[in-house]
Short mmCIF file of C-alpha atoms and ligand atoms in Angstrom, two decimals:
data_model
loop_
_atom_site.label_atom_id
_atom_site.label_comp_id
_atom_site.label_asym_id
_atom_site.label_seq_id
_atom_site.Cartn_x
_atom_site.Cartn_y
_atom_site.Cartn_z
CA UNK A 654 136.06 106.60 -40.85
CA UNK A 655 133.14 108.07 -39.17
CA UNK A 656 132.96 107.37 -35.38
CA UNK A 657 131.26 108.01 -32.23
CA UNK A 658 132.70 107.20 -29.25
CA UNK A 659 130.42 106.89 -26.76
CA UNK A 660 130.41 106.03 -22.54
CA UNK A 661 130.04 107.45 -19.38
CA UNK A 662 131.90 110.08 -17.97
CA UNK A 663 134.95 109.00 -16.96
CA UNK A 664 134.77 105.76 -19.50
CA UNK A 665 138.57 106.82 -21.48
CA UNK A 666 136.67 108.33 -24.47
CA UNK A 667 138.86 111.53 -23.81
CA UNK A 668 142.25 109.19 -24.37
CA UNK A 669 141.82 107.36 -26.08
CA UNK A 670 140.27 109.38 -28.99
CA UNK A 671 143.42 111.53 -28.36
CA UNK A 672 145.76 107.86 -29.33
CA UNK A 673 143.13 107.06 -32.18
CA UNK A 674 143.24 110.79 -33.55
CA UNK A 675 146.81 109.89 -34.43
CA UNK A 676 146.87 106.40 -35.27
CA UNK A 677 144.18 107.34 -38.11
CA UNK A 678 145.36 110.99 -38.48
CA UNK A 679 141.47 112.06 -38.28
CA UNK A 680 140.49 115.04 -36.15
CA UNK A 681 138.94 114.42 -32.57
CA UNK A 682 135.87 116.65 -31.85
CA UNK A 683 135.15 116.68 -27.98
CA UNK A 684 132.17 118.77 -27.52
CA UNK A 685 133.23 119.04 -23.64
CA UNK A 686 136.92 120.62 -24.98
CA UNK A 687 135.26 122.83 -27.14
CA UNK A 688 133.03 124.05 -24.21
CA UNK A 689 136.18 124.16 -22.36
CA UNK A 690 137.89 126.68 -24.46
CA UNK A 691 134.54 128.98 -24.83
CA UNK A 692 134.36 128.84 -20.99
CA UNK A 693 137.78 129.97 -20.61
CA UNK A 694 137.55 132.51 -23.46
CA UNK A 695 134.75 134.15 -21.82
CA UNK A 696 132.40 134.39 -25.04
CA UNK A 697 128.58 134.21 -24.31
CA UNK A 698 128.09 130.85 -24.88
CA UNK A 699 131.31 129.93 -22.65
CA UNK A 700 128.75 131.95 -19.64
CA UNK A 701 125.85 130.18 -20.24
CA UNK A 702 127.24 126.93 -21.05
CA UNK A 703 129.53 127.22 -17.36
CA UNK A 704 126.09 127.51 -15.57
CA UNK A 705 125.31 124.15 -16.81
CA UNK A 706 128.43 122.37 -16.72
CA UNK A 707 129.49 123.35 -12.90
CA UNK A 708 126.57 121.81 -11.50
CA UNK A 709 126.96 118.64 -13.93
CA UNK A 710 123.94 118.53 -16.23
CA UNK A 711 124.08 118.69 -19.34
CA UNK A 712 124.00 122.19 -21.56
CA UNK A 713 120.73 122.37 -24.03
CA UNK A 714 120.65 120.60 -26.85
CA UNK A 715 120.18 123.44 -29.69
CA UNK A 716 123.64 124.89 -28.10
CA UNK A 717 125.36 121.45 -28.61
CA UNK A 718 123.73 121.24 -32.37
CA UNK A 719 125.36 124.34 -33.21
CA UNK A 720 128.58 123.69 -32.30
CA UNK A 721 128.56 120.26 -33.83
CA UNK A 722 127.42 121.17 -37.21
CA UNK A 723 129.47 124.02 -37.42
CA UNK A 724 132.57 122.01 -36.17
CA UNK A 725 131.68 118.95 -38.84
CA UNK A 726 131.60 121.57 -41.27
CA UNK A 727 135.45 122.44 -41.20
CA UNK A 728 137.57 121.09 -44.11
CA UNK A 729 139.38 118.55 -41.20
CA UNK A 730 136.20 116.45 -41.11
CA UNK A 731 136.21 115.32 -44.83
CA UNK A 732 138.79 112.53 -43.73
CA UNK A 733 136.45 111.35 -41.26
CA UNK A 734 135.95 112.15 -37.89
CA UNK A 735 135.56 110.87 -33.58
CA UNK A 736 132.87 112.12 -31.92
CA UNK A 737 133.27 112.29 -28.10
CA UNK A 738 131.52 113.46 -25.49
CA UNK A 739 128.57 113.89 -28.41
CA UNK A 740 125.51 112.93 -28.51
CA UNK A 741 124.42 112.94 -25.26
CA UNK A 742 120.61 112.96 -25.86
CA UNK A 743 118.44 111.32 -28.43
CA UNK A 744 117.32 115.11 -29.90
CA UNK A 745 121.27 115.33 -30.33
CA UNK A 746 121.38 112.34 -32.27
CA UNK A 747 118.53 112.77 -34.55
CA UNK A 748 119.91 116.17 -35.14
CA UNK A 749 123.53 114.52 -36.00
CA UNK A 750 121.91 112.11 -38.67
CA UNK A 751 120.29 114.91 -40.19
CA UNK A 752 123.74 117.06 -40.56
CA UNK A 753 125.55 113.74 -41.69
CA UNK A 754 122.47 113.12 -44.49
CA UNK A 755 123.15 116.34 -45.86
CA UNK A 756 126.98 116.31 -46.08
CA UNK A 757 126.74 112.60 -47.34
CA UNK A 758 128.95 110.87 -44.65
CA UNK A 759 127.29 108.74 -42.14
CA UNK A 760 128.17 107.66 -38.94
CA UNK A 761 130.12 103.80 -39.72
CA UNK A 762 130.10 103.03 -35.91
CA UNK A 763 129.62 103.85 -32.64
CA UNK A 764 131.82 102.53 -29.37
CA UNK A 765 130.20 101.79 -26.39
CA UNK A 766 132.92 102.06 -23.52
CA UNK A 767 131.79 100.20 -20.69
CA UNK A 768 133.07 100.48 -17.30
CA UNK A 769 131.24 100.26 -13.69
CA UNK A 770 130.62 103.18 -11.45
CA UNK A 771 132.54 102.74 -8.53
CA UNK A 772 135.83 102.87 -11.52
CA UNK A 773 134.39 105.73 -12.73
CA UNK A 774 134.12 107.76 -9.74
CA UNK A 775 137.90 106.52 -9.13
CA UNK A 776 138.83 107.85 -12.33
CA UNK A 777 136.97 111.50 -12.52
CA UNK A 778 138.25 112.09 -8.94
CA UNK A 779 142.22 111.60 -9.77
CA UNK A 780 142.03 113.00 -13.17
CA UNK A 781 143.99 116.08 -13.94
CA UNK A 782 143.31 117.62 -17.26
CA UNK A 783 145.39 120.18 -19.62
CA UNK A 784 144.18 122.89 -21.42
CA UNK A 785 145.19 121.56 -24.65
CA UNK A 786 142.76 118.61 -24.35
CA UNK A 787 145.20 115.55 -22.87
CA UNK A 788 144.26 114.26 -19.75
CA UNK A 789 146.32 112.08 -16.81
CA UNK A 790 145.02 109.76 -13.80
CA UNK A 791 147.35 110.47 -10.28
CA UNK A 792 147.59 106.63 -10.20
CA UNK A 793 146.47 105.34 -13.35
CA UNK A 794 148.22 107.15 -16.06
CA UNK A 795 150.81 109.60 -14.39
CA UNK A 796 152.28 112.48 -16.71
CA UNK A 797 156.31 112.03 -16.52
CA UNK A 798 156.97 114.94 -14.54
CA UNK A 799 154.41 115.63 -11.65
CA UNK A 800 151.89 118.63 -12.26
CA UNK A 801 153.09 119.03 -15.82
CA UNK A 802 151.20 118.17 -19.47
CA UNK A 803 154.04 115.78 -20.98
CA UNK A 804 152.47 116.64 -24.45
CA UNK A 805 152.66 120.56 -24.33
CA UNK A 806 154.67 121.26 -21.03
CA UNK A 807 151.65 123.35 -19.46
CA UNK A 808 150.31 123.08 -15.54
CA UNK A 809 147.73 120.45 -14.85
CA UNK A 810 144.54 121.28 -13.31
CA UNK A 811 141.71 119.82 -12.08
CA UNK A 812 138.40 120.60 -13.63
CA UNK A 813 135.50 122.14 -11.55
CA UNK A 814 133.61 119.07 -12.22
CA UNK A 815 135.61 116.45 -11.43
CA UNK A 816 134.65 117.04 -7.82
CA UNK A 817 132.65 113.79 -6.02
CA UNK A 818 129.81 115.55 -5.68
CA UNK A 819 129.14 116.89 -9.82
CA UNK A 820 130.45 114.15 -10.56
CA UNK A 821 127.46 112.01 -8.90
CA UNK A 822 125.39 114.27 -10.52
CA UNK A 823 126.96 113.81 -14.18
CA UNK A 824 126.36 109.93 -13.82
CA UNK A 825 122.92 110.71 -12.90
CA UNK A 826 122.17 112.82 -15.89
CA UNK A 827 124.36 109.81 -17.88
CA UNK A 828 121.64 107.73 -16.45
CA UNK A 829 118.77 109.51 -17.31
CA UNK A 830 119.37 111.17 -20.59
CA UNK A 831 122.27 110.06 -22.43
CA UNK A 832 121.70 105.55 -21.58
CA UNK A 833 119.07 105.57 -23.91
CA UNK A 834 121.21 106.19 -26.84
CA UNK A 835 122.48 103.06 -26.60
CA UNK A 836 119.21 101.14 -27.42
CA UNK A 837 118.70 104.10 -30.09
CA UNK A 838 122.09 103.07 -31.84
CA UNK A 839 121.40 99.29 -31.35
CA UNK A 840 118.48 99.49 -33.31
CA UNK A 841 120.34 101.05 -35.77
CA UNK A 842 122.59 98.61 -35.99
CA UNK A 843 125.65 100.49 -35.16
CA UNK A 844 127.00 99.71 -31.72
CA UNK A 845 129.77 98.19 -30.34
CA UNK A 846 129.83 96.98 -27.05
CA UNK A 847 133.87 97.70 -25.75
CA UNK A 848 135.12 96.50 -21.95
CA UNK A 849 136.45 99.82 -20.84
CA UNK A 850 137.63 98.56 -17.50
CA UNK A 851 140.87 96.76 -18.44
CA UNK A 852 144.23 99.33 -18.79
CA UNK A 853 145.02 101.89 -21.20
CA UNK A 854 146.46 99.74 -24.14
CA UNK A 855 144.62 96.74 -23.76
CA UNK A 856 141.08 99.02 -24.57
CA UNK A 857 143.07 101.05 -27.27
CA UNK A 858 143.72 97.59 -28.98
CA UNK A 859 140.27 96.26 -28.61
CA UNK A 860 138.95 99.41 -30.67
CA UNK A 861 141.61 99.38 -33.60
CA UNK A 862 140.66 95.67 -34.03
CA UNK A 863 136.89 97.04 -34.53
CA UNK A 864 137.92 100.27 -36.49
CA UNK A 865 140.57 98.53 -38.59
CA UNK A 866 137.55 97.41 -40.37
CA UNK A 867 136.44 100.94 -41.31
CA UNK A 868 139.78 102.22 -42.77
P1 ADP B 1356 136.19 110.61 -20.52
O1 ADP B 1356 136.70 111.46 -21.66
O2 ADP B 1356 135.40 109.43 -21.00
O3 ADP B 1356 135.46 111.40 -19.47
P2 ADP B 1356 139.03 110.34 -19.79
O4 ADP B 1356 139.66 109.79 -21.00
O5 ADP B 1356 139.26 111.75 -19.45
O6 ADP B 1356 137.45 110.00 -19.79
O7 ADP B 1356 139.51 109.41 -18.57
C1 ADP B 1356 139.04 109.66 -17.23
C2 ADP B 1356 140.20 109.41 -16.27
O8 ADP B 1356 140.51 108.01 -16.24
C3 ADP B 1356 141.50 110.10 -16.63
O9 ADP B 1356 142.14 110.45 -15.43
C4 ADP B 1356 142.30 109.03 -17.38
O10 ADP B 1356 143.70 109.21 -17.25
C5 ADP B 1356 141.84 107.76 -16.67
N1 ADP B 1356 141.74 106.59 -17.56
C6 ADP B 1356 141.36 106.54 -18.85
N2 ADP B 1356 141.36 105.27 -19.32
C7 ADP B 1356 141.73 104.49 -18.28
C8 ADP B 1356 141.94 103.07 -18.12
N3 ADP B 1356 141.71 102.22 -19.13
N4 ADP B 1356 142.33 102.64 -16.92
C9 ADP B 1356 142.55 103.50 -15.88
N5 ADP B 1356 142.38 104.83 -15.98
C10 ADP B 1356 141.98 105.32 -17.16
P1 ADP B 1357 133.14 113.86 -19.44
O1 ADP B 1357 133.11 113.00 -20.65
O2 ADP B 1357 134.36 113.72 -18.65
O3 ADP B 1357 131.87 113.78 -18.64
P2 ADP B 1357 132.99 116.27 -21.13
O4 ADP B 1357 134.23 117.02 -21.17
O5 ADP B 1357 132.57 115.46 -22.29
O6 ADP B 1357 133.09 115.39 -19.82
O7 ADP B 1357 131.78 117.23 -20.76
C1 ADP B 1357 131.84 118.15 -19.69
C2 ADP B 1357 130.50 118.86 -19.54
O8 ADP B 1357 130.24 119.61 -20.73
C3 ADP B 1357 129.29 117.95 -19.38
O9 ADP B 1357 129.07 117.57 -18.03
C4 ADP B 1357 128.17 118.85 -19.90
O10 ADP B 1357 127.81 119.83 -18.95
C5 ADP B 1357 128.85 119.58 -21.06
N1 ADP B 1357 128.69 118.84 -22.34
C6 ADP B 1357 129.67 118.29 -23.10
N2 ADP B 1357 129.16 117.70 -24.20
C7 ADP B 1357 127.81 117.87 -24.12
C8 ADP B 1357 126.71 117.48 -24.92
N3 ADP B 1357 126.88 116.77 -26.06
N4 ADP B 1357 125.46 117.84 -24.53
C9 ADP B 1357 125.26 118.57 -23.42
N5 ADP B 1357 126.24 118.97 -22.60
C10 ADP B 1357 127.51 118.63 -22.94
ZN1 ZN B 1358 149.00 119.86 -22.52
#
């Protein structure tokens, strides 16, 4: 199955692609993660992309393209793939169509996870990530032992932009650049709207009842 999942920051795309990943055994491609790890590697594109990403706006769109069609290219993605965290503009989506057209495997369906602002803000400013991609909430979704990644025994951290001021700025540049994708994918008749704001499970089950019909 072929699948964007698609929100604000802060929405649960993060985990619950990481749950779906399994459940369908088809890879997860965050664009923020791979960012993340080019960041931390120090590579050139980690440098400029930091710039960017500190002051919560988004990193141009022929970086993004690159890493996306390269990424889709790996052998992985021939089961399928979840998008998250891409597209974020409408260049980046008419770019993704084009890379899908060639390799003959079109986006099935894209998830719109809804939740208000005031939750979101709640969520970005108690989440405490891992640097192999899984993510916790203080209050809301607690690793087992405090401080510590349950699924790879590494320190939690808290990213650089999960700080109440970026993260204003993030739903700002949601707002403005990244909202109109979902008239774009309305028209083309693949959005689904999910309710993001209810717990953990009960959103996980609301998108395997919609993707069940995809396997
Ligand atoms: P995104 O990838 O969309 O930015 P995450 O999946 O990282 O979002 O989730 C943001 C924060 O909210 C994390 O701290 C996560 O543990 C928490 N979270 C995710 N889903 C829910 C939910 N349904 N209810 C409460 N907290 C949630
Ligand atoms: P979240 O979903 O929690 O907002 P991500 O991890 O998806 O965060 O993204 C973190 C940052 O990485 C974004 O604020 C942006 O600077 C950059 N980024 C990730 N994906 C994209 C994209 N598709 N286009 C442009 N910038 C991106
Ligand atoms: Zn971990």
């Amino acid at each position: 199955m072929n699948v964007v999942l698609f929100g604000p920051p802060g929405a649960g795309k993060g985990t619950q692609a990481k749950e779906l990943s399994k459940h369908y055994d088809i890879p997860h491609i965050s664009t923020g993660d791979i960012l993340r790890a080019n960041v931390a590697e120090g590579t050139d594109l980690g440098k400029k992309a930091a710039e960017y990403m500190n002051k919560g706006e988004l990193v141009p769109d022929e970086v993004l393209i690159g890493i996306i069609k390269n990424r889709i290219a790996e052998p992985d993605c021939k089961s399928g793939y979840l998008l998250d965290g891409y597209p974020r503009t409408v260049p980046q989506a008419d770019a993704l169509s084009d890379i899908l057209k060639d390799i003959n495997m079109p986006l099935e369906v894209v998830l719109n996870i809804a939740v208000p602002d005031e939750e979101l803000v709640i969520r970005l400013a108690g989440r405490y990530s891992c640097k192999c991609g899984e993510s916790y909430h203080i209050k809301f979704n607690p690793p087992k032992e405090a401080g510590i990644c349950d699924v790879c025994g590494k320190e939690l951290y808290q990213r650089d932009d999960d700080k109440e001021e970026v993260i204003r700025q993030r739903l700002v540049s949601y707002k403005r650049n990244t909202q109109p994708l979902i008239d774009y994918y309305e028209k083309a008749g693949l959005l689904v709207n999910i309710e993001g704001a209810g717990e953990i499970d009960e959103v996980f089950g609301q998108i395997i009842n919609v993707l069940d019909q995809y396997k």
